[in-house]
CSV table of C-alpha atoms in Angstrom, one decimal:
chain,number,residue,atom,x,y,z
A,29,UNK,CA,-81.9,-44.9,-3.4
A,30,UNK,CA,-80.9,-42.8,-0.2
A,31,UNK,CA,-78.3,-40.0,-0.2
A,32,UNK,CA,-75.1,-42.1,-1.6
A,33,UNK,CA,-73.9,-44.6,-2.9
A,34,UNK,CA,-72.0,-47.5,-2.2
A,35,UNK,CA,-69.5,-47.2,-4.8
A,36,UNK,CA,-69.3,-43.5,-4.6
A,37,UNK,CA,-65.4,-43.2,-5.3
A,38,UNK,CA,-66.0,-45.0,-9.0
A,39,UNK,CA,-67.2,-41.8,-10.5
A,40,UNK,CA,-65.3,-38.9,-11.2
A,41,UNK,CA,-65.6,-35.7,-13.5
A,42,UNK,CA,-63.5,-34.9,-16.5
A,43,UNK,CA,-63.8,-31.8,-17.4
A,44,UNK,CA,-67.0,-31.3,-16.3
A,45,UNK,CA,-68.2,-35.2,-17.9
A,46,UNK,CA,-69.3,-37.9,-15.2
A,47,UNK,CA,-67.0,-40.8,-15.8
A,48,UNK,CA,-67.7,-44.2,-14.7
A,49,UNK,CA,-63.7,-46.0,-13.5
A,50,UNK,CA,-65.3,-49.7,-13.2
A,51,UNK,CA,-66.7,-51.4,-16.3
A,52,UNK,CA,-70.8,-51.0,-16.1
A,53,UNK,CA,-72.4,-55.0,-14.6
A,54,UNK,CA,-76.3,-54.4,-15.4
A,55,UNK,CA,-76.3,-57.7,-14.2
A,56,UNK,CA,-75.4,-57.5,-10.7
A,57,UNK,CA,-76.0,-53.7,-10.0
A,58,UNK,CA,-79.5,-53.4,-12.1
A,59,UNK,CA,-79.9,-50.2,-15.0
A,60,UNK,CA,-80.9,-47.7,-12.2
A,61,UNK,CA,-78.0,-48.8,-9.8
A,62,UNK,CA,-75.4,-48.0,-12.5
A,63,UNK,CA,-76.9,-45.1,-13.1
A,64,UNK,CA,-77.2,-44.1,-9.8
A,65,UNK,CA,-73.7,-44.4,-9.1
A,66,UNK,CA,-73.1,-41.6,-11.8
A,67,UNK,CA,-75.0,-38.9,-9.1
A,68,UNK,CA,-72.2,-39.2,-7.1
A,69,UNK,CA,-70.3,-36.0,-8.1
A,70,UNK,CA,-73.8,-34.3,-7.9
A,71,UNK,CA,-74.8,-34.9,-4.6
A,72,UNK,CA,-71.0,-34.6,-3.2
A,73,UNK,CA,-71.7,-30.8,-4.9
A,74,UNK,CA,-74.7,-30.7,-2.7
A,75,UNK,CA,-77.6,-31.6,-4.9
A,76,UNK,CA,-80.4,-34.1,-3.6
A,77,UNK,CA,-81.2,-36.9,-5.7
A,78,UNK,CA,-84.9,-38.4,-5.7
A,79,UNK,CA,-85.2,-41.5,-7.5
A,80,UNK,CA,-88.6,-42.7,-8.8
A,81,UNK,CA,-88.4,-46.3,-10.3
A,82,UNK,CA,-91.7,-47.8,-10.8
A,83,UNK,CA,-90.1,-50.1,-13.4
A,84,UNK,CA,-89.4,-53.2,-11.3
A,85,UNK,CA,-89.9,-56.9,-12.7
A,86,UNK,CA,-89.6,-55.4,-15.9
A,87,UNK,CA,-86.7,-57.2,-18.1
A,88,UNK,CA,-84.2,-54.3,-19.9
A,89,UNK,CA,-82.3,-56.0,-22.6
A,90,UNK,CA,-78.5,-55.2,-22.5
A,91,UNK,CA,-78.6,-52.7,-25.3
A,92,UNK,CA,-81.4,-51.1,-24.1
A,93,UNK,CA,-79.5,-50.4,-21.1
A,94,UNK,CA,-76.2,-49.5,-22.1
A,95,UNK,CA,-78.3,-46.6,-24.5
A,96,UNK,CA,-80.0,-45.7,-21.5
A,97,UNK,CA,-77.0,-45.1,-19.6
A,98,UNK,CA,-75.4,-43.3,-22.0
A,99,UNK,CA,-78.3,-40.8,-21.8
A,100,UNK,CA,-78.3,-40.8,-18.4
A,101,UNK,CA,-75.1,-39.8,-18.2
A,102,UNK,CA,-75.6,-36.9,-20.7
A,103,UNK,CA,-78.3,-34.8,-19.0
A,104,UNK,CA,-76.3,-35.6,-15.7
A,105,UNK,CA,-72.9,-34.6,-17.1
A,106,UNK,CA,-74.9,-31.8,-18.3
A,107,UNK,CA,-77.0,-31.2,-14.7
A,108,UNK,CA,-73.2,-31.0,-13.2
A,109,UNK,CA,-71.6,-28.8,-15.4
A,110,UNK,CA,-74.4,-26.2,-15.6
A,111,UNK,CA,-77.5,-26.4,-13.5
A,112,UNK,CA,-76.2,-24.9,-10.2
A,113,UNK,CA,-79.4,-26.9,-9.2
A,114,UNK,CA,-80.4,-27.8,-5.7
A,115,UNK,CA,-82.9,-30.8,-6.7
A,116,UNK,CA,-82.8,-33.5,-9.0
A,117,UNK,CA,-84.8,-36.4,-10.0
A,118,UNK,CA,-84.3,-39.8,-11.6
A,119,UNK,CA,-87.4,-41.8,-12.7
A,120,UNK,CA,-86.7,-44.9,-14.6
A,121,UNK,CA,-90.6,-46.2,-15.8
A,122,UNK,CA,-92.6,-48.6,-18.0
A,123,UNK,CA,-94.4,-47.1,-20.3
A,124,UNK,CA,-96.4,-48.9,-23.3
A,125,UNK,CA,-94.2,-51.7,-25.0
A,126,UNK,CA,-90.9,-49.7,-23.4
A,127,UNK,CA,-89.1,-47.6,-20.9
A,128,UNK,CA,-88.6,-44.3,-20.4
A,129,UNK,CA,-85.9,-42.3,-18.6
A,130,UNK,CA,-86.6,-39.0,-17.2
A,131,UNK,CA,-83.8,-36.4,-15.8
A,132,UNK,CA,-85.1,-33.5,-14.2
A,133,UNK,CA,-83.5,-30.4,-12.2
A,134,UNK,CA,-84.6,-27.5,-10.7
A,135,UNK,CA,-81.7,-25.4,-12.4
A,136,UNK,CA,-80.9,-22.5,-14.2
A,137,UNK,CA,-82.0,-24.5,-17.2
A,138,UNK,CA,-81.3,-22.8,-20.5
A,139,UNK,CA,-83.2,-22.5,-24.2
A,140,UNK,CA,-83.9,-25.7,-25.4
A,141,UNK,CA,-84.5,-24.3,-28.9
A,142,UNK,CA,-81.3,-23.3,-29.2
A,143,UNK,CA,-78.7,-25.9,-28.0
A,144,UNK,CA,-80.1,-28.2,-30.9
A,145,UNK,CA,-79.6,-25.7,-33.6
A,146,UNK,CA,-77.1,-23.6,-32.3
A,147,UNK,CA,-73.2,-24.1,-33.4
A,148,UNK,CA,-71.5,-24.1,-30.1
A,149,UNK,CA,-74.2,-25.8,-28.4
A,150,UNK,CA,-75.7,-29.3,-27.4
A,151,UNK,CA,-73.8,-31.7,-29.6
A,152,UNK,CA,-74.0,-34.0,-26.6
A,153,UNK,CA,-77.4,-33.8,-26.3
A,154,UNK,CA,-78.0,-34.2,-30.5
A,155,UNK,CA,-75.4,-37.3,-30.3
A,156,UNK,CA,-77.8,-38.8,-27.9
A,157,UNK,CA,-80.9,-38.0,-29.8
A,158,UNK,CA,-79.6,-39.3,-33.0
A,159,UNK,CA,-78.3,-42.9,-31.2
A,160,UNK,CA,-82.1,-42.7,-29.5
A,161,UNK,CA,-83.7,-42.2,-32.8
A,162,UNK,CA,-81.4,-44.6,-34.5
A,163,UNK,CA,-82.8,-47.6,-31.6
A,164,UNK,CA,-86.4,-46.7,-32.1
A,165,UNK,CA,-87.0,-44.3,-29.6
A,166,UNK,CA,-87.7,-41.1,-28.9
A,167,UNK,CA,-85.9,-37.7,-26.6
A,168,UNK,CA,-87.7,-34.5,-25.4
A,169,UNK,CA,-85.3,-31.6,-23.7
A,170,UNK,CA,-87.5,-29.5,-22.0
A,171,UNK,CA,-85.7,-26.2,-20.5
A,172,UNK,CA,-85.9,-22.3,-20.7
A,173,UNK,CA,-84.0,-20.0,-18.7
A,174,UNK,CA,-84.5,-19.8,-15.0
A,175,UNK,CA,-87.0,-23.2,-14.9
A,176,UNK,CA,-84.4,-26.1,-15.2
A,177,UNK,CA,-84.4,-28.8,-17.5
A,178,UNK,CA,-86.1,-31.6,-18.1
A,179,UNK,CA,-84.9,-34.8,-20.3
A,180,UNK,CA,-87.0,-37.4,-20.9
A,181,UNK,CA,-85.5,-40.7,-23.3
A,182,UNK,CA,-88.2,-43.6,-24.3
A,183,UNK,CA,-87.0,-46.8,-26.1
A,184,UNK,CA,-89.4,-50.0,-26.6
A,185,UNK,CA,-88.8,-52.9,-25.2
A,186,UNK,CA,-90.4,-55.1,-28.8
């Protein structure tokens, strides 16, 4: 999806959270264009972005897409705030009766085991899982310290 994006100025961070300004059109902009508008911040900070989305043709109801988002914008939130990493990728992809989003960086990642039990930790990431869980699908956070993180979000399509 090249190295920015056309509405670049829509997004902005508070404190440290990636926040969409314009109301979210699936319709016109597609799931992966709204959620590419939400790297923004990131690769203003220096990060590259590769996107990977062997999806296409594949129809994404609305709800589907708004959850998706929402996660996106989680483990991207979360890729600003405390990766420091240099690379990032986006892969939205069909997978057996669904679709899965996958968030990866090459950052300072962190111990996964932790930020879902620990007090202080991950309620962003356990707010998404529940919603995830709560629509049928499924979320893996993959991280340890020093090997960046990896979120991966599946939700069926049936």
């Amino acid at each position: 999806m090249g190295n920015t994006t056309a509405f670049e100025g829509d997004v902005t961070t508070v404190g440290g959270v990636l926040t969409d300004r314009q109301p979210l059109d699936f319709h016109a902009l597609g799931l992966a264009g709204c959620i590419d508008r939400l790297t923004g911040p990131i690769r203003r900070r220096g990060t590259a972005v590769c996107w990977d989305t062997p999806h296409w043709g594949i129809e994404i109801p609305s709800n589907c897409a708004s959850l998706l988002y929402q996660s996106a914008r989680e483990a991207l939130s979360n890729a600003y705030k405390y990766s420091e990493a240099s690379h990032l990728t986006v892969q939205l992809a069909a997978v057996d009766h669904g679709i899965r989003l996958v968030v990866a960086d090459d950052g300072t990642g962190f111990d996964s085991r932790r930020a879902t039990r620990g007090r202080h930790h991950g309620y962003g990431l356990r707010l998404m899982a529940v919603a995830v869980r709560e629509a049928g699908g499924c979320v893996d956070v993959s991280s340890s310290p020093g090997h960046g993180t990896k979120v991966t979000v599946t939700l069926p399509l049936d």
